[in-house]
PDB file of C-alpha atoms and ligand atoms in Angstrom:
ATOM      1  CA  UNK A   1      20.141   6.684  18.790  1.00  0.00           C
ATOM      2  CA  UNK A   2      23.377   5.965  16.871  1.00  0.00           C
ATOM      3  CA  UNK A   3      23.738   5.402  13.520  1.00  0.00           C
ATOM      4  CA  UNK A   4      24.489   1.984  14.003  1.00  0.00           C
ATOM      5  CA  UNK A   5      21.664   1.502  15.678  1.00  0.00           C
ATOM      6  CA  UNK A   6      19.509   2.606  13.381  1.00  0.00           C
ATOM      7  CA  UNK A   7      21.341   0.989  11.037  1.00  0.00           C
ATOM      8  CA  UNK A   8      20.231  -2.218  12.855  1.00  0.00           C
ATOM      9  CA  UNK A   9      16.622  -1.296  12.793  1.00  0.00           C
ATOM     10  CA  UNK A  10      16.826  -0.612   9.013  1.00  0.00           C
ATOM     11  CA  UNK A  11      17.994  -4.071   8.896  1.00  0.00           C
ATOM     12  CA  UNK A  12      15.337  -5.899  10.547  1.00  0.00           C
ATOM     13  CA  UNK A  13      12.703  -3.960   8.949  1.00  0.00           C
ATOM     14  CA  UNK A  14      13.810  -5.080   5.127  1.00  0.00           C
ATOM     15  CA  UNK A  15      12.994  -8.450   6.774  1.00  0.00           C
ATOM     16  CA  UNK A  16       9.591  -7.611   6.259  1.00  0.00           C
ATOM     17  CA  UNK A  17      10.308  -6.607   2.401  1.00  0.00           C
ATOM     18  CA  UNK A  18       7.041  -7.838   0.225  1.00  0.00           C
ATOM     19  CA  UNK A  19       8.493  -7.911  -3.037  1.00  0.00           C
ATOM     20  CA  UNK A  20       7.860 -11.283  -5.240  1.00  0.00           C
ATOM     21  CA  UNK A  21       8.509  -9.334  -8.341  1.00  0.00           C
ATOM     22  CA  UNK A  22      11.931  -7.389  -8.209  1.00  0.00           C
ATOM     23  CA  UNK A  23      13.062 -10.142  -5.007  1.00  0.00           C
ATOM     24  CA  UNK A  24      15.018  -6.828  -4.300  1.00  0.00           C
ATOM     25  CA  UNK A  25      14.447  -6.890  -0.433  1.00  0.00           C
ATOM     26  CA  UNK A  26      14.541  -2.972   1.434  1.00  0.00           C
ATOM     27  CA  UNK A  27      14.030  -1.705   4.776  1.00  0.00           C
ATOM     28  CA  UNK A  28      14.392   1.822   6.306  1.00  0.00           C
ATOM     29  CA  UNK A  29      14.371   2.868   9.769  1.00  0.00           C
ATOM     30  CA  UNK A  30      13.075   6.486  10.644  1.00  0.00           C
ATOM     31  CA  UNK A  31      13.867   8.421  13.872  1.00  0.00           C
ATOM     32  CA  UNK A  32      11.575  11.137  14.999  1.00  0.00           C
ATOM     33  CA  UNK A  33      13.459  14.045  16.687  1.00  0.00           C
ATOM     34  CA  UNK A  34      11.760  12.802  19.832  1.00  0.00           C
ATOM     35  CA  UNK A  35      13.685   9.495  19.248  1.00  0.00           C
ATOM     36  CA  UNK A  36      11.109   7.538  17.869  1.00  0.00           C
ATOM     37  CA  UNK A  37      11.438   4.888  15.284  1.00  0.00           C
ATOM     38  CA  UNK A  38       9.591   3.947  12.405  1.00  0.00           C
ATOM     39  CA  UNK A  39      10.123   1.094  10.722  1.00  0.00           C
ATOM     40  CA  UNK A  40       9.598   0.431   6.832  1.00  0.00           C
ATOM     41  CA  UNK A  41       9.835  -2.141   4.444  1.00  0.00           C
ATOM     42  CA  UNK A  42       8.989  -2.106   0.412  1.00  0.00           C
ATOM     43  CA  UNK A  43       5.711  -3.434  -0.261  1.00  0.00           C
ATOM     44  CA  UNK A  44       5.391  -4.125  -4.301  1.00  0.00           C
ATOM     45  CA  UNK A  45       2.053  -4.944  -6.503  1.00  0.00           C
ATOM     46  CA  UNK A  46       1.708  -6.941  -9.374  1.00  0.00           C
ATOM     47  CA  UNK A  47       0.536  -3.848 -11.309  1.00  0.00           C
ATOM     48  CA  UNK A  48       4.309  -2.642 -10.326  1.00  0.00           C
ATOM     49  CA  UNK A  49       3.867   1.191 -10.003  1.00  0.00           C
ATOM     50  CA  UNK A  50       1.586   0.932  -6.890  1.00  0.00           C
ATOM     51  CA  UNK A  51       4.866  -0.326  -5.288  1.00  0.00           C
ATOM     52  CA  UNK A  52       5.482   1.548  -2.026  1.00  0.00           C
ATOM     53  CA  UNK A  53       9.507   2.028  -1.108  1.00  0.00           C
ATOM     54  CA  UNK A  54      10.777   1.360   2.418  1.00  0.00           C
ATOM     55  CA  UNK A  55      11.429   4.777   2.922  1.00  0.00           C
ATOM     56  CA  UNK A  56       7.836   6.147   2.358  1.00  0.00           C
ATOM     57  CA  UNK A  57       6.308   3.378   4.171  1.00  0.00           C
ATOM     58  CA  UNK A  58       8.205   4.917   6.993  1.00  0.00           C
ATOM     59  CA  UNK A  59       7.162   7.931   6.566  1.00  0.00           C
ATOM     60  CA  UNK A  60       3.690   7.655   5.948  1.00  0.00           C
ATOM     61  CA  UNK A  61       3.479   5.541   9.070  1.00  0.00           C
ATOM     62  CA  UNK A  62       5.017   8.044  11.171  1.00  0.00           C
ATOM     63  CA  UNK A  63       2.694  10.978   9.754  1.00  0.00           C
ATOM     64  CA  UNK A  64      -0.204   8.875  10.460  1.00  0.00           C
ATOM     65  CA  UNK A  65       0.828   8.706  14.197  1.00  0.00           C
ATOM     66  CA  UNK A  66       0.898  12.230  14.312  1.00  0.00           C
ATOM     67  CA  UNK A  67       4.720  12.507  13.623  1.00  0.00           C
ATOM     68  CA  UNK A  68       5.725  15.619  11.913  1.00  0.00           C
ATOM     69  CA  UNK A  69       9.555  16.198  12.631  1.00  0.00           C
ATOM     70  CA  UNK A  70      12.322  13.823  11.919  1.00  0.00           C
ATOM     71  CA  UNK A  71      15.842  13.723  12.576  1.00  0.00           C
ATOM     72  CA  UNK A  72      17.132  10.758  10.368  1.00  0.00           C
ATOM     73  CA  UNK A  73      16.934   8.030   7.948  1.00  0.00           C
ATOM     74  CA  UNK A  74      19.177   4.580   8.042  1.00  0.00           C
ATOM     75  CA  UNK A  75      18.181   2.253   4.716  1.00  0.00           C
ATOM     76  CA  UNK A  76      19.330  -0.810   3.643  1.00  0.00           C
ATOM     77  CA  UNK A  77      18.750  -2.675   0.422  1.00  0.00           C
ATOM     78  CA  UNK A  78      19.634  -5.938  -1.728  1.00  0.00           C
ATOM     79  CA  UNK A  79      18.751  -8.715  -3.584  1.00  0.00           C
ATOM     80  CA  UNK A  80      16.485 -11.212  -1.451  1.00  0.00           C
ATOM     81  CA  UNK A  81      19.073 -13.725   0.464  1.00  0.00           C
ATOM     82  CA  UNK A  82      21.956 -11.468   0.259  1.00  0.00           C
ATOM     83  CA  UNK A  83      22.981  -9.330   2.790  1.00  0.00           C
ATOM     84  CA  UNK A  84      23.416  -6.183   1.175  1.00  0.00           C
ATOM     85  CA  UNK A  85      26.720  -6.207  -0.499  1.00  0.00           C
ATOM     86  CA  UNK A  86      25.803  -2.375  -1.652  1.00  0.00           C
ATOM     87  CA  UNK A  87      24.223   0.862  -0.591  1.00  0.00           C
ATOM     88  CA  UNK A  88      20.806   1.577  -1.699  1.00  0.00           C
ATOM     89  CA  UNK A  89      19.935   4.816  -2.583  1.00  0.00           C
ATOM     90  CA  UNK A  90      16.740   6.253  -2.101  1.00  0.00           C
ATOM     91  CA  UNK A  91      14.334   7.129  -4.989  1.00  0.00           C
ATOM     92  CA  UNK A  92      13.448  10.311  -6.211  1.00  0.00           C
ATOM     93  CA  UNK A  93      10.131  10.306  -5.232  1.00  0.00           C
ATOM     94  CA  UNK A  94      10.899   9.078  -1.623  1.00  0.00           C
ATOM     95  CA  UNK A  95      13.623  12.066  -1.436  1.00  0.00           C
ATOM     96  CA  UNK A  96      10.884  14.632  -2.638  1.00  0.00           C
ATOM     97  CA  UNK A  97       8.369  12.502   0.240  1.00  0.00           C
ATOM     98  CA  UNK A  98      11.487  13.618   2.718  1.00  0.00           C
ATOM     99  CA  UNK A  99      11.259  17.130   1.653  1.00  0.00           C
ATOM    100  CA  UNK A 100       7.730  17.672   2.404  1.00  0.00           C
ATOM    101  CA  UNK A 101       8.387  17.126   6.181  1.00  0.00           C
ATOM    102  CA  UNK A 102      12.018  17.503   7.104  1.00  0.00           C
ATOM    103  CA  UNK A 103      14.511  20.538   6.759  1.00  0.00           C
ATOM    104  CA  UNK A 104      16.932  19.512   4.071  1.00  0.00           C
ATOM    105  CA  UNK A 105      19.901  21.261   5.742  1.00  0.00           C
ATOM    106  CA  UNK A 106      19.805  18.754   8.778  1.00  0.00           C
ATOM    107  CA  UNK A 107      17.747  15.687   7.979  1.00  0.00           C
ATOM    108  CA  UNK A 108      20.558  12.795   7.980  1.00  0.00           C
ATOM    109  CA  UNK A 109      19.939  10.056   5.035  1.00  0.00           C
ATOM    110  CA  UNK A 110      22.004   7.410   6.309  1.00  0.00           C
ATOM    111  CA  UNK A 111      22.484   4.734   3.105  1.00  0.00           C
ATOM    112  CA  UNK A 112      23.989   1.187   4.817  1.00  0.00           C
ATOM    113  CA  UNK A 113      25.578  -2.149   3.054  1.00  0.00           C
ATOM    114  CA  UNK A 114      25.543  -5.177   4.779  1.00  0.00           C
ATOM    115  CA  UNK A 115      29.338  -5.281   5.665  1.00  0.00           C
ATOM    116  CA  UNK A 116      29.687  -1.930   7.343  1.00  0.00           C
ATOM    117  CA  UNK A 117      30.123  -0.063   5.235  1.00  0.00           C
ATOM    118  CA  UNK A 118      27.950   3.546   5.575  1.00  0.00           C
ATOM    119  CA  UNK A 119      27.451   7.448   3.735  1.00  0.00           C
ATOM    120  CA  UNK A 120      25.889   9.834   6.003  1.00  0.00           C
ATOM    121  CA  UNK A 121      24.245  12.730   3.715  1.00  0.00           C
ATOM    122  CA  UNK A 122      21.541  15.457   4.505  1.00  0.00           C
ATOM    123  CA  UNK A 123      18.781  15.545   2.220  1.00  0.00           C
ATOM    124  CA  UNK A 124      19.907  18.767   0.710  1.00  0.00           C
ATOM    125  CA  UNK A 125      22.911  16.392  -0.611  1.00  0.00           C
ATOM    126  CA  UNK A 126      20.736  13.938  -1.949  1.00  0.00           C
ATOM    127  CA  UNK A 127      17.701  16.461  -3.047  1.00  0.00           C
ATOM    128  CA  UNK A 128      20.021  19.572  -4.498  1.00  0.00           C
ATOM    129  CA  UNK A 129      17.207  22.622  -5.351  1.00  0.00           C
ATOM    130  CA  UNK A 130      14.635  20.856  -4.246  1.00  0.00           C
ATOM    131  CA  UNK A 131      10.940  21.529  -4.387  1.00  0.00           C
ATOM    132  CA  UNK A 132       9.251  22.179  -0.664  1.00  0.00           C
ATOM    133  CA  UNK A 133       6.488  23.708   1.025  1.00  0.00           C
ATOM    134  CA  UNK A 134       8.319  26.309   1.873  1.00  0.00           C
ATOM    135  CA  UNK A 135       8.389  27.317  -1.984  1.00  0.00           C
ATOM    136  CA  UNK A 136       5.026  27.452  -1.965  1.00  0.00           C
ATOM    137  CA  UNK A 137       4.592  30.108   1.029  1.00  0.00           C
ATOM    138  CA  UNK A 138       2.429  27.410   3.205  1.00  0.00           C
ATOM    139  CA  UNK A 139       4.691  27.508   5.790  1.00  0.00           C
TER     140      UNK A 139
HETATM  141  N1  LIG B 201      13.154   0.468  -3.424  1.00  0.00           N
HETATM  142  C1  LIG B 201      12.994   0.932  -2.147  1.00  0.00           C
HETATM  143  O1  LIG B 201      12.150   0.444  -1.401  1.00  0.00           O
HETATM  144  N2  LIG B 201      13.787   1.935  -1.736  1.00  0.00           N
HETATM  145  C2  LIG B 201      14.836   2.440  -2.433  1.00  0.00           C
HETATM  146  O2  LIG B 201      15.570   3.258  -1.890  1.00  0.00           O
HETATM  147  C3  LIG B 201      15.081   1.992  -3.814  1.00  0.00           C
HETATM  148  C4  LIG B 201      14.097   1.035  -4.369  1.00  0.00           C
HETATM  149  C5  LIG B 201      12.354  -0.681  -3.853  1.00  0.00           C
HETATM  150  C6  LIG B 201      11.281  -0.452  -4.857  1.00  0.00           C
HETATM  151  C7  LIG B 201      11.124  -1.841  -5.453  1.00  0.00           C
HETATM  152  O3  LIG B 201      10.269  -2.599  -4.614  1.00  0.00           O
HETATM  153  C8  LIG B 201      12.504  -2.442  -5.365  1.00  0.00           C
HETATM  154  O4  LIG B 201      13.212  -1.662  -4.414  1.00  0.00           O
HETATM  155  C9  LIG B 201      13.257  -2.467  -6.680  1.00  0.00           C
HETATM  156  O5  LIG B 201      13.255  -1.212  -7.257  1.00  0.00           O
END
């Protein structure tokens, strides 16, 4: 699976984007280490911090199908109708999601605009000192 690819997938996902409050339109595609893909889009709420992010949507369907190691993350995000015209970041809270089930020396967060233009990170980048299981002896 090539970035590209993925990149792709991240694409058509934030086509599923629920979000009639921010109209800020995101979509995240996850690939197992198997070569899976999970797809995610934001889903918001009108009380506003039940709002799930593309990325953890991902996520949390992957770990419901019994998915436990991941290799990478593409996302893409904009305002609704545009195509992206800049890289979306992910949240803190989705980055500290990422750290509960990948390594943070080799998961690849891969953040995509709508033109071509793409930063390739690992979460340890993104997530410097971050908190893990590991720091709490479970693993
Ligand atoms: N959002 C994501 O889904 N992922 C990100 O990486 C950044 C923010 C969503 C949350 C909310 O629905 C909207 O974008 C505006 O913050």
């Amino acid at each position: 699976m090539t970035n590209e690819e993925l990149i792709l997938e991240a694409k058509k996902a934030r086509e599923h984007a629920y979000v009639p409050y921010s109209h800020f339109q995101v979509g995240a595609a996850l690939v197992t280490k198997s070569g899976k893909i999970y797809h995610g889009c934001n889903i918001e709420n009108a009380a506003y911090a039940p709002t799930n992010c593309a990325e953890r949507t991902a996520f949390f369907r992957a770990v419901y199908e019994g998915e436990r190691e991941f290799a990478k993350i593409a996302i893409v995000g904009g305002p609704e109708g545009s195509e992206a015209d800049e890289m979306c970041a992910p949240c803190g809270v989705c980055r500290q999601v990422m750290m509960e089930f990948c390594n943070p020396e080799t998961f690849q967060i891969i953040l995509a605009d709508g033109k071509g233009k793409c930063l390739q990170r690992t979460l340890k980048e993104m997530l410097p000192y971050g908190f893990g299981p590991e720091n709490l002896g479970s693993h």
